[in-house]
mmCIF file of C-alpha atoms and ligand atoms in Angstrom:
data_model
loop_
_atom_site.group_PDB
_atom_site.id
_atom_site.type_symbol
_atom_site.label_atom_id
_atom_site.label_comp_id
_atom_site.label_asym_id
_atom_site.label_seq_id
_atom_site.Cartn_x
_atom_site.Cartn_y
_atom_site.Cartn_z
ATOM 1 C CA MET A 1393 12.771 -14.598 -13.034
ATOM 2 C CA SER A 1394 9.163 -16.480 -12.217
ATOM 3 C CA ALA A 1395 5.851 -14.917 -11.542
ATOM 4 C CA ARG A 1396 6.780 -16.108 -7.680
ATOM 5 C CA ASP A 1397 9.916 -14.627 -7.124
ATOM 6 C CA PRO A 1398 10.314 -12.437 -5.500
ATOM 7 C CA LEU A 1399 9.954 -8.873 -6.325
ATOM 8 C CA VAL A 1400 10.582 -6.478 -3.031
ATOM 9 C CA VAL A 1401 11.385 -6.922 0.488
ATOM 10 C CA SER A 1402 11.303 -5.235 3.203
ATOM 11 C CA ASP A 1403 14.208 -6.491 6.033
ATOM 12 C CA ASN A 1404 13.229 -5.290 9.079
ATOM 13 C CA LEU A 1405 12.455 -1.647 7.425
ATOM 14 C CA THR A 1406 11.873 0.225 10.981
ATOM 15 C CA LYS A 1407 10.822 4.105 10.696
ATOM 16 C CA HIS A 1408 11.164 6.450 13.900
ATOM 17 C CA PHE A 1409 10.524 9.921 13.147
ATOM 18 C CA PRO A 1410 12.735 12.494 16.483
ATOM 19 C CA MET A 1411 10.977 14.714 18.495
ATOM 20 C CA ALA A 1412 10.996 17.117 20.589
ATOM 21 C CA GLY A 1413 12.955 16.281 23.762
ATOM 22 C CA GLY A 1414 14.385 13.167 21.868
ATOM 23 C CA HIS A 1415 11.690 11.275 21.630
ATOM 24 C CA GLN A 1416 10.602 9.258 18.533
ATOM 25 C CA VAL A 1417 7.542 8.124 16.965
ATOM 26 C CA HIS A 1418 7.734 4.265 15.932
ATOM 27 C CA ALA A 1419 6.392 4.609 13.159
ATOM 28 C CA LEU A 1420 7.007 1.232 12.034
ATOM 29 C CA ASP A 1421 9.144 -1.222 13.629
ATOM 30 C CA GLY A 1422 10.772 -4.346 12.674
ATOM 31 C CA VAL A 1423 8.686 -4.986 9.033
ATOM 32 C CA SER A 1424 10.067 -8.170 7.313
ATOM 33 C CA LEU A 1425 7.691 -9.032 3.373
ATOM 34 C CA GLN A 1426 8.619 -10.147 0.028
ATOM 35 C CA ILE A 1427 6.307 -9.038 -2.599
ATOM 36 C CA HIS A 1428 6.071 -11.349 -5.528
ATOM 37 C CA GLU A 1429 6.505 -10.388 -9.243
ATOM 38 C CA GLN A 1430 3.090 -9.917 -10.972
ATOM 39 C CA GLU A 1431 1.455 -10.040 -6.979
ATOM 40 C CA ILE A 1432 -0.908 -7.741 -5.439
ATOM 41 C CA VAL A 1433 -0.266 -7.163 -1.778
ATOM 42 C CA GLY A 1434 -3.205 -5.483 0.009
ATOM 43 C CA LEU A 1435 -1.889 -3.787 3.063
ATOM 44 C CA VAL A 1436 -4.637 -2.595 6.292
ATOM 45 C CA GLY A 1437 -4.355 -1.880 9.753
ATOM 46 C CA GLU A 1438 -6.806 1.397 11.432
ATOM 47 C CA SER A 1439 -4.828 4.471 10.530
ATOM 48 C CA GLY A 1440 -1.607 5.586 12.905
ATOM 49 C CA SER A 1441 -0.474 1.350 12.176
ATOM 50 C CA GLY A 1442 2.216 2.801 9.846
ATOM 51 C CA LYS A 1443 0.372 1.523 6.217
ATOM 52 C CA SER A 1444 1.307 4.630 4.440
ATOM 53 C CA THR A 1445 4.820 5.709 6.354
ATOM 54 C CA TYR A 1446 5.439 1.662 4.750
ATOM 55 C CA GLY A 1447 4.999 2.381 1.283
ATOM 56 C CA LYS A 1448 6.977 5.735 1.716
ATOM 57 C CA THR A 1449 9.529 4.078 2.647
ATOM 58 C CA LEU A 1450 10.280 1.346 0.739
ATOM 59 C CA ILE A 1451 10.440 3.477 -2.347
ATOM 60 C CA GLY A 1452 12.130 6.117 -0.580
ATOM 61 C CA LEU A 1453 9.925 8.695 -0.025
ATOM 62 C CA HIS A 1454 11.534 8.097 3.916
ATOM 63 C CA HIS A 1455 15.245 7.330 4.151
ATOM 64 C CA LYS A 1456 14.879 4.147 6.583
ATOM 65 C CA THR A 1457 15.861 3.972 10.175
ATOM 66 C CA ALA A 1458 17.102 0.214 10.133
ATOM 67 C CA GLY A 1459 16.614 -2.704 7.918
ATOM 68 C CA THR A 1460 17.259 -3.695 4.054
ATOM 69 C CA VAL A 1461 14.470 -3.151 0.798
ATOM 70 C CA THR A 1462 16.122 -5.111 -1.985
ATOM 71 C CA TYR A 1463 14.443 -5.030 -5.485
ATOM 72 C CA ARG A 1464 15.226 -8.216 -7.289
ATOM 73 C CA GLY A 1465 17.677 -8.539 -5.258
ATOM 74 C CA GLU A 1466 19.846 -6.010 -5.215
ATOM 75 C CA GLN A 1467 20.486 -3.453 -1.705
ATOM 76 C CA LEU A 1468 18.158 0.007 -2.494
ATOM 77 C CA PRO A 1469 19.605 3.211 -0.538
ATOM 78 C CA GLN A 1470 18.952 3.927 2.741
ATOM 79 C CA ARG A 1471 18.769 7.311 2.341
ATOM 80 C CA TYR A 1472 17.798 8.636 -1.589
ATOM 81 C CA ARG A 1473 19.982 11.274 -3.437
ATOM 82 C CA ALA A 1474 18.323 12.880 -6.306
ATOM 83 C CA ALA A 1475 20.196 10.317 -8.885
ATOM 84 C CA ASP A 1476 18.393 7.318 -6.569
ATOM 85 C CA PHE A 1477 14.910 8.912 -7.091
ATOM 86 C CA GLN A 1478 16.023 8.784 -11.316
ATOM 87 C CA HIS A 1479 17.309 5.783 -11.213
ATOM 88 C CA TYR A 1480 13.968 4.295 -9.517
ATOM 89 C CA ALA A 1481 11.981 5.736 -11.255
ATOM 90 C CA ARG A 1482 10.649 4.200 -14.498
ATOM 91 C CA ARG A 1483 10.644 1.036 -11.554
ATOM 92 C CA MET A 1484 8.767 2.583 -8.216
ATOM 93 C CA GLN A 1485 6.274 4.974 -8.452
ATOM 94 C CA MET A 1486 3.100 5.897 -6.374
ATOM 95 C CA ILE A 1487 -0.423 6.691 -6.653
ATOM 96 C CA PHE A 1488 -1.587 8.996 -4.052
ATOM 97 C CA GLN A 1489 -4.203 8.556 -1.560
ATOM 98 C CA ASP A 1490 -5.933 12.232 -2.241
ATOM 99 C CA PRO A 1491 -6.813 13.606 -5.500
ATOM 100 C CA TYR A 1492 -7.561 16.955 -4.035
ATOM 101 C CA SER A 1493 -4.084 17.507 -3.071
ATOM 102 C CA SER A 1494 -1.876 15.838 -5.026
ATOM 103 C CA LEU A 1495 -1.426 17.047 -8.648
ATOM 104 C CA ASN A 1496 -0.194 21.045 -8.434
ATOM 105 C CA PRO A 1497 -3.834 23.192 -9.038
ATOM 106 C CA ARG A 1498 -0.939 25.555 -11.297
ATOM 107 C CA MET A 1499 -0.992 22.438 -13.635
ATOM 108 C CA THR A 1500 -2.284 21.914 -16.334
ATOM 109 C CA VAL A 1501 -3.569 17.783 -16.777
ATOM 110 C CA GLY A 1502 -0.392 17.899 -19.078
ATOM 111 C CA GLU A 1503 1.785 18.836 -17.687
ATOM 112 C CA ILE A 1504 1.024 17.267 -15.067
ATOM 113 C CA VAL A 1505 1.371 13.722 -16.392
ATOM 114 C CA GLY A 1506 4.247 14.672 -18.484
ATOM 115 C CA GLU A 1507 6.555 15.215 -16.136
ATOM 116 C CA GLY A 1508 7.757 12.218 -14.918
ATOM 117 C CA LEU A 1509 8.275 11.697 -18.995
ATOM 118 C CA LYS A 1510 10.196 15.201 -19.107
ATOM 119 C CA LEU A 1511 12.439 13.881 -16.170
ATOM 120 C CA HIS A 1512 13.242 10.525 -17.177
ATOM 121 C CA SER A 1513 12.317 10.263 -20.809
ATOM 122 C CA LYS A 1514 14.675 11.991 -23.611
ATOM 123 C CA LEU A 1515 11.909 12.392 -25.739
ATOM 124 C CA SER A 1516 10.632 15.336 -27.601
ATOM 125 C CA ASN A 1517 8.091 17.828 -26.216
ATOM 126 C CA GLN A 1518 5.863 16.619 -29.158
ATOM 127 C CA GLN A 1519 6.341 12.625 -28.370
ATOM 128 C CA ILE A 1520 5.497 13.100 -24.104
ATOM 129 C CA ARG A 1521 1.947 14.679 -25.924
ATOM 130 C CA ASP A 1522 1.624 11.791 -27.757
ATOM 131 C CA ARG A 1523 2.508 9.426 -24.996
ATOM 132 C CA VAL A 1524 0.361 11.321 -22.155
ATOM 133 C CA GLY A 1525 -2.420 11.502 -24.871
ATOM 134 C CA ASP A 1526 -2.636 8.177 -24.665
ATOM 135 C CA TRP A 1527 -2.456 7.628 -21.201
ATOM 136 C CA LEU A 1528 -5.474 9.846 -20.610
ATOM 137 C CA GLN A 1529 -7.559 7.245 -23.353
ATOM 138 C CA ARG A 1530 -5.834 5.163 -21.704
ATOM 139 C CA VAL A 1531 -7.231 5.915 -18.293
ATOM 140 C CA GLY A 1532 -10.462 6.513 -19.661
ATOM 141 C CA LEU A 1533 -10.045 10.119 -19.791
ATOM 142 C CA GLU A 1534 -9.615 11.944 -22.964
ATOM 143 C CA PRO A 1535 -7.131 12.716 -25.324
ATOM 144 C CA ASP A 1536 -7.514 17.059 -25.102
ATOM 145 C CA HIS A 1537 -8.394 17.193 -21.511
ATOM 146 C CA MET A 1538 -5.044 17.276 -21.397
ATOM 147 C CA SER A 1539 -4.979 21.314 -21.747
ATOM 148 C CA ARG A 1540 -6.927 21.475 -18.807
ATOM 149 C CA TYR A 1541 -6.797 22.060 -15.343
ATOM 150 C CA PRO A 1542 -7.189 20.205 -12.079
ATOM 151 C CA HIS A 1543 -10.024 21.868 -10.467
ATOM 152 C CA GLU A 1544 -12.160 20.726 -13.665
ATOM 153 C CA PHE A 1545 -12.666 18.262 -13.438
ATOM 154 C CA SER A 1546 -14.098 15.028 -10.314
ATOM 155 C CA GLY A 1547 -12.751 13.337 -7.562
ATOM 156 C CA GLY A 1548 -12.495 9.610 -10.039
ATOM 157 C CA GLN A 1549 -11.126 11.280 -12.948
ATOM 158 C CA ARG A 1550 -8.594 13.324 -10.892
ATOM 159 C CA GLN A 1551 -7.798 9.240 -9.611
ATOM 160 C CA ARG A 1552 -6.379 9.181 -13.241
ATOM 161 C CA ILE A 1553 -5.325 11.639 -13.754
ATOM 162 C CA GLY A 1554 -2.792 10.487 -10.756
ATOM 163 C CA VAL A 1555 -2.963 6.169 -11.641
ATOM 164 C CA ALA A 1556 -1.419 7.885 -15.625
ATOM 165 C CA ARG A 1557 0.934 10.290 -13.994
ATOM 166 C CA ALA A 1558 2.291 6.955 -11.725
ATOM 167 C CA LEU A 1559 1.959 4.550 -14.826
ATOM 168 C CA ILE A 1560 3.293 7.052 -17.872
ATOM 169 C CA LEU A 1561 6.607 5.372 -17.024
ATOM 170 C CA GLU A 1562 5.832 2.032 -17.013
ATOM 171 C CA PRO A 1563 6.721 1.062 -13.725
ATOM 172 C CA GLU A 1564 6.830 -2.403 -12.450
ATOM 173 C CA PHE A 1565 6.213 -1.702 -9.458
ATOM 174 C CA VAL A 1566 3.565 0.859 -8.114
ATOM 175 C CA VAL A 1567 2.604 1.707 -4.404
ATOM 176 C CA CYS A 1568 -0.724 2.406 -4.485
ATOM 177 C CA ASP A 1569 -1.404 4.350 -0.776
ATOM 178 C CA GLU A 1570 -5.152 4.735 -0.220
ATOM 179 C CA PRO A 1571 -5.926 5.487 -4.037
ATOM 180 C CA ILE A 1572 -10.407 5.208 -3.364
ATOM 181 C CA SER A 1573 -10.753 6.286 0.657
ATOM 182 C CA ALA A 1574 -10.865 9.570 -0.776
ATOM 183 C CA LEU A 1575 -13.756 8.935 -3.240
ATOM 184 C CA ASP A 1576 -17.778 8.021 -3.666
ATOM 185 C CA VAL A 1577 -18.282 5.164 -2.886
ATOM 186 C CA SER A 1578 -19.784 4.997 -6.229
ATOM 187 C CA VAL A 1579 -16.631 5.322 -7.832
ATOM 188 C CA GLN A 1580 -14.491 3.172 -5.802
ATOM 189 C CA ALA A 1581 -14.943 -0.191 -7.747
ATOM 190 C CA GLN A 1582 -14.476 1.229 -11.002
ATOM 191 C CA VAL A 1583 -10.804 3.125 -10.180
ATOM 192 C CA VAL A 1584 -10.118 -0.601 -8.105
ATOM 193 C CA ASN A 1585 -11.012 -2.298 -12.338
ATOM 194 C CA LEU A 1586 -8.993 0.048 -13.738
ATOM 195 C CA LEU A 1587 -6.160 0.229 -11.793
ATOM 196 C CA ASP A 1588 -6.918 -4.301 -11.963
ATOM 197 C CA GLU A 1589 -7.027 -3.485 -15.444
ATOM 198 C CA LEU A 1590 -4.238 -1.977 -15.706
ATOM 199 C CA LYS A 1591 -1.648 -4.350 -13.277
ATOM 200 C CA LYS A 1592 -2.457 -7.639 -15.950
ATOM 201 C CA SER A 1593 -2.154 -5.572 -18.884
ATOM 202 C CA MET A 1594 0.733 -4.154 -17.556
ATOM 203 C CA GLY A 1595 1.883 -7.276 -15.954
ATOM 204 C CA LEU A 1596 2.384 -4.958 -12.953
ATOM 205 C CA THR A 1597 2.988 -5.212 -8.869
ATOM 206 C CA LEU A 1598 0.809 -3.383 -6.373
ATOM 207 C CA LEU A 1599 1.121 -2.495 -3.095
ATOM 208 C CA PHE A 1600 -2.137 -1.889 -2.600
ATOM 209 C CA ILE A 1601 -2.917 0.083 1.036
ATOM 210 C CA ALA A 1602 -6.770 0.232 2.492
ATOM 211 C CA HIS A 1603 -8.198 0.284 5.722
ATOM 212 C CA ASP A 1604 -11.515 -0.907 3.895
ATOM 213 C CA LEU A 1605 -10.834 -4.963 3.404
ATOM 214 C CA SER A 1606 -13.770 -6.075 1.492
ATOM 215 C CA MET A 1607 -12.469 -4.394 -1.672
ATOM 216 C CA VAL A 1608 -8.773 -5.262 -0.514
ATOM 217 C CA ARG A 1609 -9.722 -8.600 -0.688
ATOM 218 C CA TYR A 1610 -11.491 -8.347 -3.477
ATOM 219 C CA VAL A 1611 -8.287 -6.139 -5.921
ATOM 220 C CA SER A 1612 -5.985 -8.671 -3.699
ATOM 221 C CA ASP A 1613 -3.505 -12.162 -3.727
ATOM 222 C CA ARG A 1614 -2.202 -11.637 0.030
ATOM 223 C CA MET A 1615 -3.155 -8.946 2.600
ATOM 224 C CA ALA A 1616 -0.883 -7.811 5.464
ATOM 225 C CA VAL A 1617 -1.661 -6.810 8.397
ATOM 226 C CA MET A 1618 -0.080 -3.425 10.338
ATOM 227 C CA TYR A 1619 -1.052 -2.610 13.910
ATOM 228 C CA LEU A 1620 0.996 -0.077 15.233
ATOM 229 C CA GLY A 1621 3.913 -0.351 13.503
ATOM 230 C CA THR A 1622 3.922 -3.899 13.008
ATOM 231 C CA VAL A 1623 3.199 -6.726 10.296
ATOM 232 C CA VAL A 1624 0.647 -9.159 12.844
ATOM 233 C CA GLU A 1625 -0.716 -11.190 10.676
ATOM 234 C CA VAL A 1626 0.320 -11.864 6.458
ATOM 235 C CA GLY A 1627 -1.774 -14.583 3.616
ATOM 236 C CA PRO A 1628 -3.193 -15.562 1.107
ATOM 237 C CA ALA A 1629 -6.219 -13.064 0.915
ATOM 238 C CA ASN A 1630 -9.635 -14.622 1.067
ATOM 239 C CA GLN A 1631 -8.252 -16.861 4.350
ATOM 240 C CA VAL A 1632 -7.009 -13.658 6.026
ATOM 241 C CA PHE A 1633 -10.315 -12.241 5.444
ATOM 242 C CA PHE A 1634 -12.861 -15.486 6.775
ATOM 243 C CA GLU A 1635 -10.343 -17.345 8.727
ATOM 244 C CA PRO A 1636 -8.374 -14.393 10.689
ATOM 245 C CA ARG A 1637 -6.229 -15.837 13.348
ATOM 246 C CA HIS A 1638 -4.841 -12.968 15.135
ATOM 247 C CA PRO A 1639 -6.540 -11.313 16.726
ATOM 248 C CA TYR A 1640 -6.738 -8.539 15.727
ATOM 249 C CA THR A 1641 -8.111 -9.194 11.824
ATOM 250 C CA GLU A 1642 -9.636 -11.175 13.535
ATOM 251 C CA VAL A 1643 -12.113 -7.477 15.833
ATOM 252 C CA LEU A 1644 -10.498 -6.032 11.840
ATOM 253 C CA VAL A 1645 -12.833 -7.686 9.511
ATOM 254 C CA GLY A 1646 -15.890 -8.497 12.244
ATOM 255 C CA SER A 1647 -15.781 -4.353 12.179
ATOM 256 C CA ASN A 1648 -15.623 -4.002 8.168
ATOM 257 C CA PRO A 1649 -19.674 -5.188 6.570
ATOM 258 C CA GLU A 1650 -19.156 -7.633 3.457
ATOM 259 C CA PRO A 1651 -21.675 -5.406 0.575
ATOM 260 C CA ASP A 1652 -20.995 -9.031 -0.575
ATOM 261 C CA PRO A 1653 -24.654 -10.473 1.538
ATOM 262 C CA GLU A 1654 -23.162 -13.615 0.500
ATOM 263 C CA ALA A 1655 -19.840 -13.293 1.739
ATOM 264 C CA GLU A 1656 -21.167 -11.505 5.015
ATOM 265 C CA ARG A 1657 -23.068 -14.494 5.618
ATOM 266 C CA HIS A 1658 -19.105 -15.995 6.629
ATOM 267 C CA ARG A 1659 -18.522 -13.237 7.927
ATOM 268 C CA ALA A 1660 -18.383 -13.120 12.425
ATOM 269 C CA SER A 1661 -19.508 -9.994 13.241
ATOM 270 C CA THR A 1662 -17.357 -8.383 15.782
ATOM 271 C CA THR A 1663 -15.844 -4.501 17.113
ATOM 272 C CA ILE A 1664 -13.189 -3.069 18.391
ATOM 273 C CA THR A 1665 -13.229 -1.535 21.483
ATOM 274 C CA GLY A 1666 -10.554 0.842 23.306
ATOM 275 C CA GLU A 1667 -7.582 3.086 22.196
ATOM 276 C CA ILE A 1668 -4.047 1.852 19.976
ATOM 277 C CA PRO A 1669 -1.210 3.072 22.173
ATOM 278 C CA SER A 1670 0.259 6.141 21.099
ATOM 279 C CA PRO A 1671 3.476 4.807 18.843
ATOM 280 C CA VAL A 1672 6.154 7.460 21.278
ATOM 281 C CA ASP A 1673 4.759 5.118 24.044
ATOM 282 C CA VAL A 1674 5.272 1.570 22.102
ATOM 283 C CA PRO A 1675 3.147 -0.797 25.446
ATOM 284 C CA ALA A 1676 6.339 -3.630 26.270
ATOM 285 C CA GLY A 1677 4.990 -7.876 25.087
ATOM 286 C CA CYS A 1678 2.492 -7.763 22.652
ATOM 287 C CA ARG A 1679 1.736 -3.984 20.957
ATOM 288 C CA PHE A 1680 -1.781 -5.316 20.602
ATOM 289 C CA ALA A 1681 -2.518 -7.151 24.691
ATOM 290 C CA ASN A 1682 -4.709 -3.440 25.820
ATOM 291 C CA ARG A 1683 -7.253 -4.946 23.386
ATOM 292 C CA CYS A 1684 -6.773 -8.203 23.042
ATOM 293 C CA PRO A 1685 -9.735 -10.204 24.097
ATOM 294 C CA LYS A 1686 -7.852 -13.361 24.716
ATOM 295 C CA VAL A 1687 -5.456 -11.463 26.182
ATOM 296 C CA MET A 1688 -2.184 -13.559 28.934
ATOM 297 C CA ASP A 1689 0.754 -12.983 31.073
ATOM 298 C CA VAL A 1690 3.153 -13.427 28.072
ATOM 299 C CA CYS A 1691 1.432 -10.720 26.552
ATOM 300 C CA ARG A 1692 2.414 -8.335 28.512
ATOM 301 C CA SER A 1693 5.844 -9.265 28.978
ATOM 302 C CA GLU A 1694 7.581 -11.003 25.624
ATOM 303 C CA THR A 1695 7.064 -9.437 21.418
ATOM 304 C CA PRO A 1696 5.768 -12.658 19.687
ATOM 305 C CA ALA A 1697 7.243 -12.825 16.557
ATOM 306 C CA LEU A 1698 6.136 -13.182 13.227
ATOM 307 C CA ILE A 1699 6.383 -17.127 12.726
ATOM 308 C CA PRO A 1700 4.300 -19.235 9.763
ATOM 309 C CA LEU A 1701 1.749 -21.197 11.229
ATOM 310 C CA VAL A 1702 2.698 -25.034 11.196
ATOM 311 C CA ASP A 1703 -1.269 -25.791 9.768
ATOM 312 C CA ALA A 1704 -1.845 -23.649 7.132
ATOM 313 C CA ALA A 1705 0.473 -22.471 4.498
ATOM 314 C CA ASP A 1706 1.716 -19.917 3.374
ATOM 315 C CA ARG A 1707 0.740 -18.104 6.380
ATOM 316 C CA ASP A 1708 2.135 -16.316 9.481
ATOM 317 C CA VAL A 1709 0.918 -14.291 12.714
ATOM 318 C CA ALA A 1710 2.685 -13.629 15.191
ATOM 319 C CA CYS A 1711 1.299 -13.598 18.844
ATOM 320 C CA HIS A 1712 1.350 -15.544 21.522
ATOM 321 C CA LEU A 1713 -1.876 -18.044 20.420
ATOM 322 C CA TYR A 1714 0.354 -19.731 18.279
ATOM 323 C CA GLN A 1715 4.145 -19.442 19.671
ATOM 324 C CA GLN A 1716 2.823 -21.362 22.959
ATOM 325 C CA ALA A 1717 3.238 -25.692 21.559
HETATM 326 FE FE1 SF4 B 401 -3.924 -11.021 22.083
HETATM 327 FE FE2 SF4 B 401 -1.430 -12.077 23.693
HETATM 328 FE FE3 SF4 B 401 -2.173 -12.483 20.760
HETATM 329 FE FE4 SF4 B 401 -1.213 -10.537 21.673
HETATM 330 S S1 SF4 B 401 -0.154 -11.926 22.346
HETATM 331 S S2 SF4 B 401 -2.956 -11.163 20.162
HETATM 332 S S3 SF4 B 401 -2.665 -10.081 23.331
HETATM 333 S S4 SF4 B 401 -3.293 -12.840 22.723
#
């Protein structure tokens, strides 16, 4: 398999959560996305757009309402059983958003980081301890930290523990679910740089979920923009950030200051107004129509498909502005 072959493919992936009264939360509606081997795909959008649900559904933490996920061409189960987690855990892992709540406070760091090896390998306790010590060093901690508890560490250190826990099984694909958003700005770049280094040294493929577009642009090869459970734009990260085509991407980028002053000069500043519609009562037509400064009549009745742009390679946009020719 070459670096350009898709490692993970979601096709029409849909996740609805049932509610009282027969209603459904449309968390994901028909997301089709390819993630290539050794690629970092950034997934952005406001909270409530379905980013985390997508990541969790992709690796089986939620069962799928409809659609498929294939991994190296093999279709993954619609609903994982315990044996499936056992089978796929060595290939796919997740780094969670909140390093405060995602680490069990009653377990030592050694138990937390070594748990996956205990469950999914035949290594002896001493071999697991050695491997944990190596991984703590690899993420910038000390081997003797393994006897301590999570509350003894800072937020950045806890996220390093989360990184070691996810990567000790040496997976091929990792979903990083807002791995830096709970951290101080001063340590966000350290964790991003650590992930970038490990990605390069291990040949990892990453789905990097975040709402900070400038950080996603910095770390990602491609960027996908989600709005109310759908992907509205996808393409090379720099192009999507500096030349957004979908009106939602334009306002999302415009409302996200760029820390690099040179890059900031090239960014159009805008603000996003109005509320994201309820995922329980999804509007007909384009889901962004009630907030879109370029809305047309057709937008309120017909759903735009995600299609390739005719004037730019590797870029797909779901907007009637590009579908009328
Ligand atoms: Fe705006 Fe219409 Fe495009 Fe939706 S389809 S983003 S409402 S122009």
